[in-house]
Amino acid sequence: MIQILEHAINEICLELFSQRVEARLTRTNEQFGDYSTNIALYLAGKINKNSIDIANQIVAKLENHRLLAFKPAVAGLGFINLHFSDQAIWDMTKLTVDRNLEDKSIIVEYLDPNPFKEIHIGHAYSGTIGDAIASLFELRGANVHRVTYQGDVGLHVAKALYGILLKTDNDVTKLSRISNNDKSNFLGSAYVLGSTAYDNDQTANKRIVEINIKVYDRSDKLQNQVYEICKAWSLEYFDDVYKKLGFNLFEKNYMESEVAEEGKQLVLSNIKNGIFQESEGAVIFDGDKFGLHKRVFINSKGLPTYEAKDLGNAAKKWRDFHYYKSVVITGHEQAEYFKVMLKALEQFEPDQAKSTTHIAHGMVKLSSGKMSSRKGNVVKALDVLEVVKQSAKLSADEDADDVKINDVSLAAMKYAFLKNRIGSDVAFDINESVAVEGNSGPYLQYAHARARSILAKTGDENVESLELQPAERSLLRKIGEFTEVVNNASEQLMPHLICTYLYELAQVFNRFYESNRVIGHERQALRKKLVHCYADVLKKGLQVLNIPAPERI
RNA sequence: GCGCCCGUAGCUCAGUGGAUUAGAGCGUCUGUCUUCGGAACAGAAGGUCGGGGGUUCGAAUCCCUCCGGGCGUACCA
């Protein structure tokens, strides 16, 4: 509908002023109309004429367009405002999201935990936005593959193994005495032990480097046993965390150990042609040539670094999915690294590199009470969820069961992550996030449940006239924005746009509801239809964000 | 030093070329209501949009410069 009108305006501009333009109709303040365009102001500069005259000429041509019940109007310096008919406003609620990615294969990689280490609050953040971005692609018809990439080889593993071997006195059987609940804590503390020793103790440092070599070549039987047992613990623990956080399942878990060798070979085979160079015993990519940094791809011990492994990972993903687009979501500390890696990839696999997008997000900063992050203190995702749950219990009804508490807690946490634009750091304040008022996940859940309960009071009814009163029209106008918002959010990969919209929508509804009776009013049938549209949009919106939207709370 | 990101109300953030008056939540203050689930609604106070310069009919938004913060800057991921 909007595109038709934009096209019509473009045609008019071509006819009247011989100017090829791309007019954009944007939502405007309700006092001015439904949509507006600044095309006349733009043209005024181009053809040196008065913008109001231009606007008037365009409007004269546009006036009889079949979609408009009211006259388009010229306002201010030459804005053209369009007022739609009630029918057009109703029609807008039936629009569907552009499925312009129909059947396209899109691979989304996020969360990327490291076996032998904990899943901390930053992983929960990455997981939440990754899951939402994947859902946005799905809504547009894409064939989405959610994957995660796990660092099961490398120095951090060696550090953890050093700690484990020390804690168990090199006795594998001692591992079997550790209870299920203690496993992740045990691994976490072993890693801290190894990591500290690596930095402060030269003997330990040498030993860890040796362990790392054996992680790759698997030449040590005892070490292999410990590795397999503890890696399996880690993977079980990860699955448990994903489930508790309500994430969609990963279709595939890529392992660094599976791609390390291929990555290394890719680098080695591209030395002769000059893409990679040997330098000080290592193999590097000279990013300086492209305004980036030099980075080591194979270290002087002959082991592939994260860089080389990621090249192998890219190759494997390409083979597995022949993706149309590959999206990788990580913290922004890897932004520069990613540019170098992609530039290197572009030298020998330009198609892969060009269809890969890196999204960099900020860090999570906890800012209240006991959970505030201290230096070197890893804040575990499940611990945060637990605190949120305790807090949610306090503000819930006495009869609220665990399922409801869980739904509310997940909504609180995920919404707090999603409502900000991706990129800068996120201040996560537990008290604020679990607050039942204001711009929060629970507020939206409540708004949804409340609307459903209104609808449940009476049966279905036929609506005789769709003519709208002003307050009804305002509400329906807002409901009709949904599709547009989702299109924008998915094109720009910005889930926060949906959060902002849903919150505004709920506010508009609450204002309407405060002064307009639904049940028992003479316009009950029509108003119930409005409530129904509203509740459906809230539900769809929350679903895209992977936030539960229960019928009752 | 160089590169990337950021700086908007006391706090946390939207707004990234357009609308007389820059928006929202929290917090503070004042109201509404014998509730269609009040987790609501109405209102007030609170801003040199980090500073300065430029481009434009129009700048929080684009460009330059300075200040402040974060991240990165070869064998971690």
XYZ file of C-alpha atoms (C1' of nucleotides) in Angstrom:
630
model
C 0.000 0.000 0.000
C 2.735 2.425 1.014
C 4.918 1.313 -1.859
C 2.056 1.968 -4.282
C 1.720 5.512 -3.023
C 5.473 6.102 -3.030
C 5.557 4.886 -6.589
C 2.684 7.169 -7.500
C 4.557 10.139 -6.028
C 7.693 9.209 -7.925
C 5.712 9.109 -11.172
C 4.185 12.490 -10.462
C 7.588 14.029 -9.784
C 8.901 12.630 -13.022
C 5.926 13.977 -14.936
C 5.843 17.429 -13.350
C 9.500 18.199 -12.813
C 11.358 15.620 -14.931
C 13.125 14.486 -11.759
C 13.764 10.869 -10.918
C 13.264 10.595 -7.170
C 12.752 7.956 -4.547
C 10.105 9.390 -2.299
C 9.882 7.897 1.168
C 6.632 7.902 3.087
C 7.263 7.751 6.794
C 5.015 7.519 9.809
C 4.338 10.908 11.182
C 2.976 12.491 14.292
C -0.741 11.795 14.479
C -1.627 15.479 14.585
C -0.249 15.823 11.044
C -1.666 12.676 9.506
C -0.712 9.066 9.028
C 2.226 9.308 6.665
C 4.304 12.129 5.364
C 6.994 12.809 2.795
C 9.562 15.581 2.520
C 9.999 15.090 -1.213
C 8.978 18.658 -2.010
C 11.724 20.065 0.228
C 14.218 17.789 -1.415
C 13.077 18.835 -4.909
C 13.105 22.511 -3.998
C 16.872 22.369 -3.648
C 17.270 20.443 -6.893
C 15.169 22.580 -9.204
C 15.310 25.866 -7.371
C 11.597 26.374 -6.840
C 9.464 27.077 -3.808
C 8.872 23.901 -1.827
C 5.288 24.760 -0.936
C 4.397 25.301 -4.590
C 5.971 21.985 -5.475
C 4.080 20.251 -2.698
C 0.820 21.795 -3.847
C 1.353 20.616 -7.397
C 2.104 17.067 -6.263
C -0.903 17.066 -3.978
C -3.190 18.270 -6.784
C -2.198 15.241 -8.821
C -2.393 12.867 -5.900
C -5.747 13.980 -4.612
C -7.893 11.445 -6.349
C -5.866 8.404 -5.425
C -8.193 5.571 -4.507
C -6.424 4.778 -1.215
C -7.106 8.182 0.255
C -10.399 9.145 1.767
C -9.124 12.509 2.954
C -7.216 15.053 1.002
C -3.480 14.953 1.250
C -2.366 18.200 2.818
C 0.611 20.482 2.567
C 2.004 21.682 5.852
C 4.858 23.677 7.267
C 7.586 24.313 4.737
C 6.220 21.799 2.274
C 5.641 18.474 3.939
C 2.994 16.392 2.228
C 0.828 14.643 4.787
C -1.470 11.771 3.927
C -4.559 10.850 5.890
C -5.860 7.374 5.314
C -9.408 6.166 5.387
C -10.630 3.959 8.239
C -10.720 1.053 5.834
C -7.070 1.639 4.925
C -6.170 1.671 8.619
C -7.946 -1.647 9.107
C -6.242 -3.109 6.046
C -2.867 -2.183 7.440
C -3.308 -4.594 10.320
C -3.594 -7.432 7.827
C -0.251 -6.766 6.164
C 2.305 -9.494 6.460
C 6.053 -9.260 6.859
C 8.068 -9.174 3.620
C 9.173 -12.700 2.912
C 12.031 -11.582 0.747
C 14.365 -14.209 2.184
C 12.072 -17.097 1.289
C 14.012 -20.373 1.333
C 17.335 -18.578 1.520
C 19.789 -20.402 3.729
C 21.040 -18.187 6.544
C 23.427 -19.338 9.207
C 23.544 -17.454 12.481
C 26.391 -18.161 14.896
C 26.278 -16.812 18.435
C 26.897 -17.522 22.114
C 30.130 -19.440 21.395
C 30.927 -20.826 24.855
C 34.220 -22.454 25.707
C 34.146 -25.984 27.069
C 35.880 -26.195 30.457
C 34.673 -22.701 31.305
C 31.468 -21.261 32.745
C 28.602 -19.697 30.843
C 28.568 -16.168 32.150
C 26.131 -13.334 31.840
C 27.761 -12.123 28.601
C 26.949 -15.462 26.974
C 23.331 -15.081 28.042
C 23.312 -11.681 26.372
C 24.879 -12.962 23.148
C 22.444 -15.885 23.191
C 19.413 -13.664 23.672
C 20.179 -11.270 20.842
C 21.429 -14.052 18.566
C 18.249 -16.025 19.093
C 16.155 -12.935 18.344
C 18.096 -12.062 15.200
C 17.713 -15.627 13.965
C 13.967 -15.369 14.586
C 13.819 -12.128 12.598
C 15.297 -13.922 9.599
C 12.831 -16.769 10.031
C 9.945 -14.354 9.936
C 11.081 -13.282 6.499
C 10.964 -16.821 5.227
C 14.637 -17.682 5.511
C 15.804 -21.177 6.199
C 17.709 -20.319 9.368
C 20.441 -22.428 10.928
C 21.282 -21.520 14.491
C 24.791 -22.682 15.301
C 27.361 -22.167 17.978
C 31.118 -22.523 17.831
C 32.962 -23.925 20.778
C 36.593 -23.517 21.707
C 37.400 -27.072 22.723
C 41.094 -26.700 21.878
C 43.516 -23.927 22.646
C 45.328 -22.336 25.494
C 42.301 -21.901 27.725
C 41.695 -25.653 27.544
C 45.301 -26.304 28.469
C 44.935 -23.976 31.445
C 41.841 -25.832 32.611
C 43.480 -29.222 32.140
C 46.482 -28.082 34.165
C 44.123 -27.125 36.982
C 42.154 -30.361 36.772
C 45.274 -32.527 36.815
C 46.574 -30.617 39.809
C 43.295 -30.864 41.719
C 43.008 -34.614 41.088
C 46.700 -35.422 41.576
C 46.768 -36.910 38.078
C 44.219 -39.527 39.156
C 41.340 -39.859 36.678
C 39.248 -41.951 39.043
C 38.896 -38.970 41.368
C 36.764 -37.288 38.730
C 34.009 -39.856 39.183
C 33.580 -38.729 42.794
C 32.453 -35.282 41.749
C 28.684 -34.924 41.881
C 26.640 -33.590 38.968
C 25.913 -30.321 40.723
C 29.558 -29.625 41.409
C 30.903 -30.350 37.951
C 30.665 -26.905 36.442
C 32.031 -25.269 39.593
C 34.896 -27.727 39.623
C 35.795 -26.911 36.022
C 35.448 -23.218 36.649
C 37.811 -23.272 39.604
C 40.272 -25.489 37.740
C 40.390 -22.942 34.949
C 41.006 -20.097 37.380
C 43.807 -22.141 38.982
C 45.466 -22.805 35.616
C 44.981 -19.289 34.399
C 46.552 -17.759 37.487
C 49.457 -20.194 37.365
C 50.013 -19.390 33.680
C 50.473 -15.714 34.487
C 52.454 -16.005 37.723
C 54.428 -19.248 37.695
C 57.069 -19.870 35.033
C 57.219 -23.648 35.538
C 53.459 -23.884 35.294
C 53.521 -21.664 32.235
C 55.901 -24.037 30.426
C 53.858 -27.023 31.495
C 50.627 -25.462 30.171
C 52.247 -24.744 26.812
C 53.235 -28.427 26.647
C 49.719 -29.496 27.584
C 48.380 -27.275 24.827
C 50.507 -29.036 22.208
C 49.164 -32.359 23.453
C 45.603 -31.037 23.308
C 46.094 -30.759 19.566
C 48.125 -33.907 18.859
C 46.375 -36.022 21.491
C 49.588 -37.870 22.303
C 49.055 -38.198 26.061
C 46.710 -40.970 27.145
C 45.906 -39.674 30.635
C 45.352 -36.169 29.380
C 43.047 -37.476 26.644
C 40.935 -39.328 29.213
C 40.542 -36.285 31.417
C 39.827 -34.156 28.378
C 37.036 -36.394 27.102
C 35.347 -36.738 30.490
C 35.403 -33.059 31.313
C 34.451 -31.909 27.826
C 31.370 -34.131 28.024
C 30.518 -32.510 31.386
C 30.807 -29.113 29.798
C 28.532 -29.947 26.899
C 25.873 -31.335 29.222
C 26.129 -28.238 31.337
C 25.736 -26.022 28.250
C 22.583 -27.824 27.152
C 21.148 -27.447 30.623
C 21.845 -23.701 30.629
C 20.313 -23.190 27.161
C 17.202 -24.999 28.282
C 16.888 -22.939 31.449
C 17.335 -19.732 29.482
C 14.618 -20.783 27.048
C 16.833 -20.575 23.965
C 15.957 -22.247 20.689
C 18.111 -25.299 20.100
C 21.321 -25.066 18.136
C 21.189 -27.099 14.963
C 24.891 -27.671 15.085
C 27.711 -27.246 17.574
C 30.899 -26.518 15.695
C 34.041 -27.520 17.531
C 37.368 -25.826 17.076
C 38.998 -29.244 17.179
C 37.079 -30.199 14.033
C 38.172 -27.187 12.033
C 41.672 -26.517 13.384
C 43.547 -28.735 10.961
C 41.629 -27.529 7.917
C 42.185 -23.944 8.948
C 45.888 -24.546 9.330
C 46.093 -26.175 5.896
C 44.200 -23.270 4.331
C 46.788 -20.886 5.718
C 49.763 -23.053 4.695
C 48.465 -23.499 1.162
C 48.166 -19.759 0.732
C 51.718 -18.848 1.700
C 53.182 -19.412 -1.759
C 50.780 -16.997 -3.389
C 51.711 -14.358 -0.820
C 48.423 -14.081 1.035
C 50.073 -15.248 4.266
C 53.710 -14.741 5.219
C 56.174 -16.390 7.540
C 57.517 -14.036 10.149
C 59.520 -14.683 13.315
C 58.621 -18.365 13.176
C 54.904 -17.710 12.894
C 52.579 -17.335 9.920
C 50.844 -14.013 9.735
C 48.417 -12.051 7.607
C 49.628 -8.534 6.954
C 46.515 -6.493 7.593
C 48.555 -3.288 7.409
C 48.166 -3.396 3.632
C 44.431 -2.980 4.102
C 44.510 -0.478 6.908
C 44.105 -3.231 9.486
C 46.430 -5.004 11.896
C 48.933 -7.758 11.354
C 47.691 -10.933 12.997
C 49.202 -14.340 13.694
C 47.319 -17.245 12.102
C 49.756 -20.038 12.960
C 51.943 -19.532 16.005
C 55.631 -20.362 16.268
C 54.776 -23.728 17.837
C 52.981 -24.602 14.582
C 49.547 -24.424 16.158
C 46.640 -22.634 14.479
C 45.364 -19.612 16.410
C 41.733 -18.568 16.627
C 42.240 -16.772 13.296
C 43.201 -19.925 11.367
C 40.593 -22.020 13.114
C 37.927 -19.520 12.129
C 38.976 -19.877 8.483
C 38.418 -23.611 8.853
C 35.101 -22.924 10.533
C 34.030 -20.683 7.657
C 34.930 -23.391 5.138
C 32.990 -26.022 7.051
C 29.917 -23.832 7.438
C 30.014 -23.117 3.711
C 30.131 -26.818 2.865
C 27.390 -27.675 5.346
C 24.863 -25.031 4.369
C 25.905 -23.240 1.151
C 24.583 -20.202 2.887
C 23.166 -17.120 1.269
C 24.258 -15.165 4.308
C 26.344 -15.957 7.353
C 25.999 -13.861 10.486
C 28.407 -14.117 13.390
C 27.577 -12.384 16.658
C 30.315 -11.715 19.227
C 31.464 -9.082 21.685
C 32.951 -5.910 20.223
C 36.398 -6.725 21.504
C 36.565 -9.028 18.494
C 35.466 -6.416 15.965
C 38.955 -5.608 14.694
C 39.974 -9.231 14.750
C 36.993 -10.089 12.578
C 37.846 -7.519 9.979
C 41.327 -9.009 9.616
C 40.033 -12.565 9.457
C 37.425 -11.648 6.834
C 39.964 -9.699 4.814
C 42.247 -12.735 4.792
C 39.333 -14.976 3.805
C 38.385 -12.561 1.048
C 41.793 -13.084 -0.578
C 41.093 -16.703 -1.409
C 37.325 -17.203 -0.856
C 35.736 -13.886 -1.795
C 32.203 -15.299 -1.970
C 32.347 -16.607 1.573
C 33.808 -13.399 2.906
C 31.304 -11.173 1.148
C 28.282 -13.040 2.434
C 29.529 -12.958 6.029
C 28.432 -10.234 8.437
C 29.888 -9.689 11.872
C 27.677 -8.123 14.519
C 29.542 -6.756 17.517
C 27.717 -6.255 20.779
C 28.800 -4.576 23.986
C 29.516 -6.060 27.372
C 27.095 -6.624 30.189
C 27.725 -4.509 33.229
C 25.885 -5.588 36.331
C 25.076 -2.611 38.400
C 23.210 -3.511 41.510
C 23.609 -5.263 44.794
C 25.301 -8.576 45.328
C 25.699 -9.390 41.668
C 27.791 -6.375 40.792
C 30.775 -7.558 38.851
C 34.133 -7.250 40.468
C 37.339 -7.538 38.589
C 38.206 -11.126 37.681
C 34.934 -12.294 39.083
C 32.917 -14.230 36.517
C 29.201 -13.779 36.954
C 27.418 -16.945 35.924
C 24.290 -16.710 33.795
C 22.294 -19.136 35.930
C 23.174 -17.269 39.110
C 21.776 -14.088 37.640
C 18.622 -15.895 36.531
C 18.229 -17.243 40.060
C 18.465 -13.776 41.580
C 15.925 -12.487 39.071
C 13.594 -15.345 40.013
C 13.839 -14.571 43.711
C 13.052 -10.999 42.942
C 10.126 -11.985 40.691
C 8.637 -14.110 43.451
C 8.379 -11.098 45.700
C 6.232 -9.144 43.281
C 4.071 -12.065 42.111
C 0.730 -13.231 43.489
C 0.867 -15.862 46.216
C -0.624 -18.487 43.912
C 1.950 -17.961 41.153
C 3.536 -21.294 40.297
C 7.100 -21.980 39.200
C 6.199 -21.925 35.519
C 4.803 -18.413 35.814
C 7.745 -17.206 37.874
C 10.051 -18.662 35.272
C 8.191 -16.996 32.391
C 8.268 -13.635 34.105
C 11.948 -13.969 34.993
C 12.962 -14.884 31.465
C 10.907 -11.991 30.127
C 12.595 -9.621 32.564
C 16.087 -10.747 31.673
C 15.683 -11.067 27.914
C 13.778 -7.834 27.515
C 16.424 -5.977 29.503
C 19.000 -7.275 27.024
C 16.948 -6.664 23.908
C 15.524 -3.218 24.527
C 18.804 -1.433 23.886
C 20.346 -0.954 20.500
C 23.029 -3.555 19.838
C 26.544 -2.144 20.020
C 27.149 -0.312 23.239
C 27.530 -1.878 26.637
C 24.427 -2.981 28.490
C 23.886 -1.946 32.064
C 21.934 -4.774 33.601
C 20.245 -3.684 36.768
C 18.422 -6.592 38.325
C 16.127 -4.456 40.413
C 15.075 -2.420 37.431
C 14.788 -5.362 35.052
C 12.480 -7.313 37.256
C 10.389 -4.283 38.096
C 6.770 -4.893 37.273
C 6.232 -1.356 36.044
C 7.589 0.667 33.205
C 9.426 -0.442 30.115
C 9.987 -4.072 31.018
C 9.267 -7.578 29.820
C 6.817 -8.355 32.629
C 4.841 -5.177 31.817
C 4.288 -6.463 28.276
C 3.400 -9.944 29.472
C 0.893 -8.466 31.839
C -0.537 -6.230 29.123
C -1.029 -9.290 26.941
C -2.635 -11.393 29.658
C -4.942 -8.534 30.583
C -6.142 -8.140 26.996
C -6.799 -11.872 26.727
C -8.854 -11.805 29.886
C -11.042 -9.031 28.475
C -11.701 -11.147 25.398
C -12.505 -14.208 27.474
C -15.442 -12.461 29.132
C -17.819 -12.741 26.189
C -18.182 -14.833 23.049
C -17.461 -13.932 19.424
C -19.574 -11.262 17.826
C -20.072 -9.856 14.353
C -18.939 -6.316 13.795
C -21.435 -4.412 11.704
C -19.599 -1.199 10.951
C -15.849 -0.698 10.893
C -16.156 3.059 11.187
C -13.802 4.345 13.883
C -14.052 6.938 16.601
C -10.895 9.043 17.109
C -9.610 7.125 20.147
C -10.235 3.808 18.411
C -8.523 5.041 15.304
C -5.400 6.073 17.241
C -5.129 2.630 18.724
C -5.682 0.801 15.453
C -3.196 3.072 13.715
C -0.567 2.021 16.224
C -1.455 -1.661 15.890
C -1.016 -1.341 12.130
C 2.598 -0.254 12.524
C 3.674 -3.710 13.596
C 4.533 -5.155 10.214
C 6.540 -2.112 9.275
C 8.479 -2.266 12.520
C 9.293 -5.932 12.048
C 10.425 -5.295 8.484
C 12.727 -2.536 9.684
C 14.031 -4.541 12.598
C 14.875 -7.511 10.433
C 16.413 -5.467 7.630
C 18.634 -3.578 10.018
C 19.126 -6.477 12.432
C 17.841 -4.348 15.285
C 15.525 -6.277 17.599
C 15.315 -3.291 19.966
C 12.997 -1.579 17.473
C 10.419 -4.239 18.285
C 10.812 -3.658 22.019
C 10.345 0.077 21.645
C 7.269 -0.443 19.488
C 5.623 -3.016 21.753
C 6.053 -0.783 24.737
C 4.601 2.218 22.913
C 1.713 0.071 21.721
C 0.920 -1.112 25.245
C 0.976 2.495 26.436
C -1.400 3.583 23.682
C -3.715 0.742 24.577
C -3.671 1.475 28.286
C -4.542 5.083 27.590
C -7.416 4.019 25.380
C -8.622 1.483 27.883
C -8.518 3.923 30.763
C -11.195 6.122 29.256
C -13.049 3.824 26.875
C -15.173 0.992 28.088
C -15.090 -2.229 26.064
C -17.370 -4.813 27.671
C -20.902 -3.531 28.057
C -20.405 -0.566 25.746
C -22.616 -0.135 22.685
C -19.502 -0.447 20.537
C -18.441 -3.630 22.325
C -18.145 -5.771 19.186
C -15.835 -3.383 17.368
C -13.787 -2.613 20.448
C -13.314 -6.294 21.170
C -12.014 -6.670 17.656
C -9.475 -3.946 18.440
C -8.433 -5.663 21.657
C -8.061 -8.888 19.736
C -5.765 -7.325 17.117
C -3.787 -5.679 19.900
C -3.301 -8.888 21.878
C -2.255 -10.780 18.751
C 0.373 -8.189 17.897
C 1.759 -8.232 21.438
C 1.993 -11.980 21.300
C 3.657 -12.083 17.885
C 6.102 -9.408 18.941
C 7.102 -11.194 22.122
C 7.437 -14.438 20.174
C 9.918 -12.895 17.743
C 11.983 -11.897 20.745
C 11.626 -15.425 22.129
C 9.954 -14.079 25.238
C 7.083 -16.205 26.544
C 3.614 -14.624 26.226
C 1.313 -16.640 28.498
C -2.467 -16.168 28.231
C -2.651 -15.673 31.973
C -0.108 -14.580 34.515
C 50.796 6.769 18.614
C 47.209 4.495 15.194
C 42.258 2.082 14.326
C 37.097 1.043 15.811
C 32.932 2.204 19.107
C 30.690 5.621 22.470
C 29.305 10.681 25.077
C 21.289 12.940 24.960
C 17.377 14.658 32.029
C 20.005 12.670 38.796
C 20.247 7.146 36.758
C 19.247 3.658 32.402
C 18.223 4.506 27.438
C 15.156 5.742 22.511
C 15.625 9.269 18.682
C 21.016 9.110 13.588
C 18.737 15.048 8.209
C 12.704 17.501 9.077
C 7.514 19.465 12.509
C 5.289 25.378 16.857
C 7.965 22.888 22.759
C 14.387 16.896 21.900
C 11.137 11.722 23.993
C 10.497 7.219 27.400
C 11.330 4.295 31.925
C 13.270 4.594 36.889
C 13.768 8.096 40.864
C 11.344 12.865 43.082
C 6.675 15.677 43.756
C 1.068 16.149 42.797
C -3.377 14.024 41.314
C -7.309 10.076 39.256
C -10.016 5.455 40.894
C -16.013 1.999 45.561
C -10.562 -1.577 39.077
C -13.905 -4.543 31.961
C -6.866 -7.916 36.188
C -4.147 -0.711 39.188
C 1.798 -4.560 37.007
C -2.929 1.369 35.231
C -3.893 6.494 33.884
C -3.282 12.142 34.230
C 0.188 16.031 35.543
C 4.807 18.748 37.515
C 9.918 19.513 38.133
C 14.402 18.033 35.580
C 18.249 18.917 29.147
C 24.007 24.767 26.557
C 21.956 16.636 23.079
C 30.529 16.515 25.919
C 32.984 21.756 23.990
C 33.982 24.647 19.569
C 33.724 25.426 14.265
C 31.509 24.182 9.413
C 27.731 22.323 5.562
C 22.197 23.049 4.958
C 16.017 26.381 4.024
C 16.542 22.996 8.463
C 21.666 19.473 12.632
C 21.230 15.482 18.720
C 21.633 13.368 13.602
C 26.444 14.932 8.258
C 31.883 17.011 8.061
C 36.320 19.039 10.806
C 38.656 19.797 15.486
C 39.341 19.414 20.681
C 37.970 16.998 25.482
C 36.361 12.556 28.113
C 35.432 7.034 28.306
C 35.648 1.792 26.366
C 37.865 -1.862 23.141
C 41.729 -3.422 19.823
C 46.757 -2.850 18.278
C 51.229 -10.658 16.116
C 51.836 -15.702 18.511
C 44.501 -15.592 23.956
C 39.547 -16.375 22.351
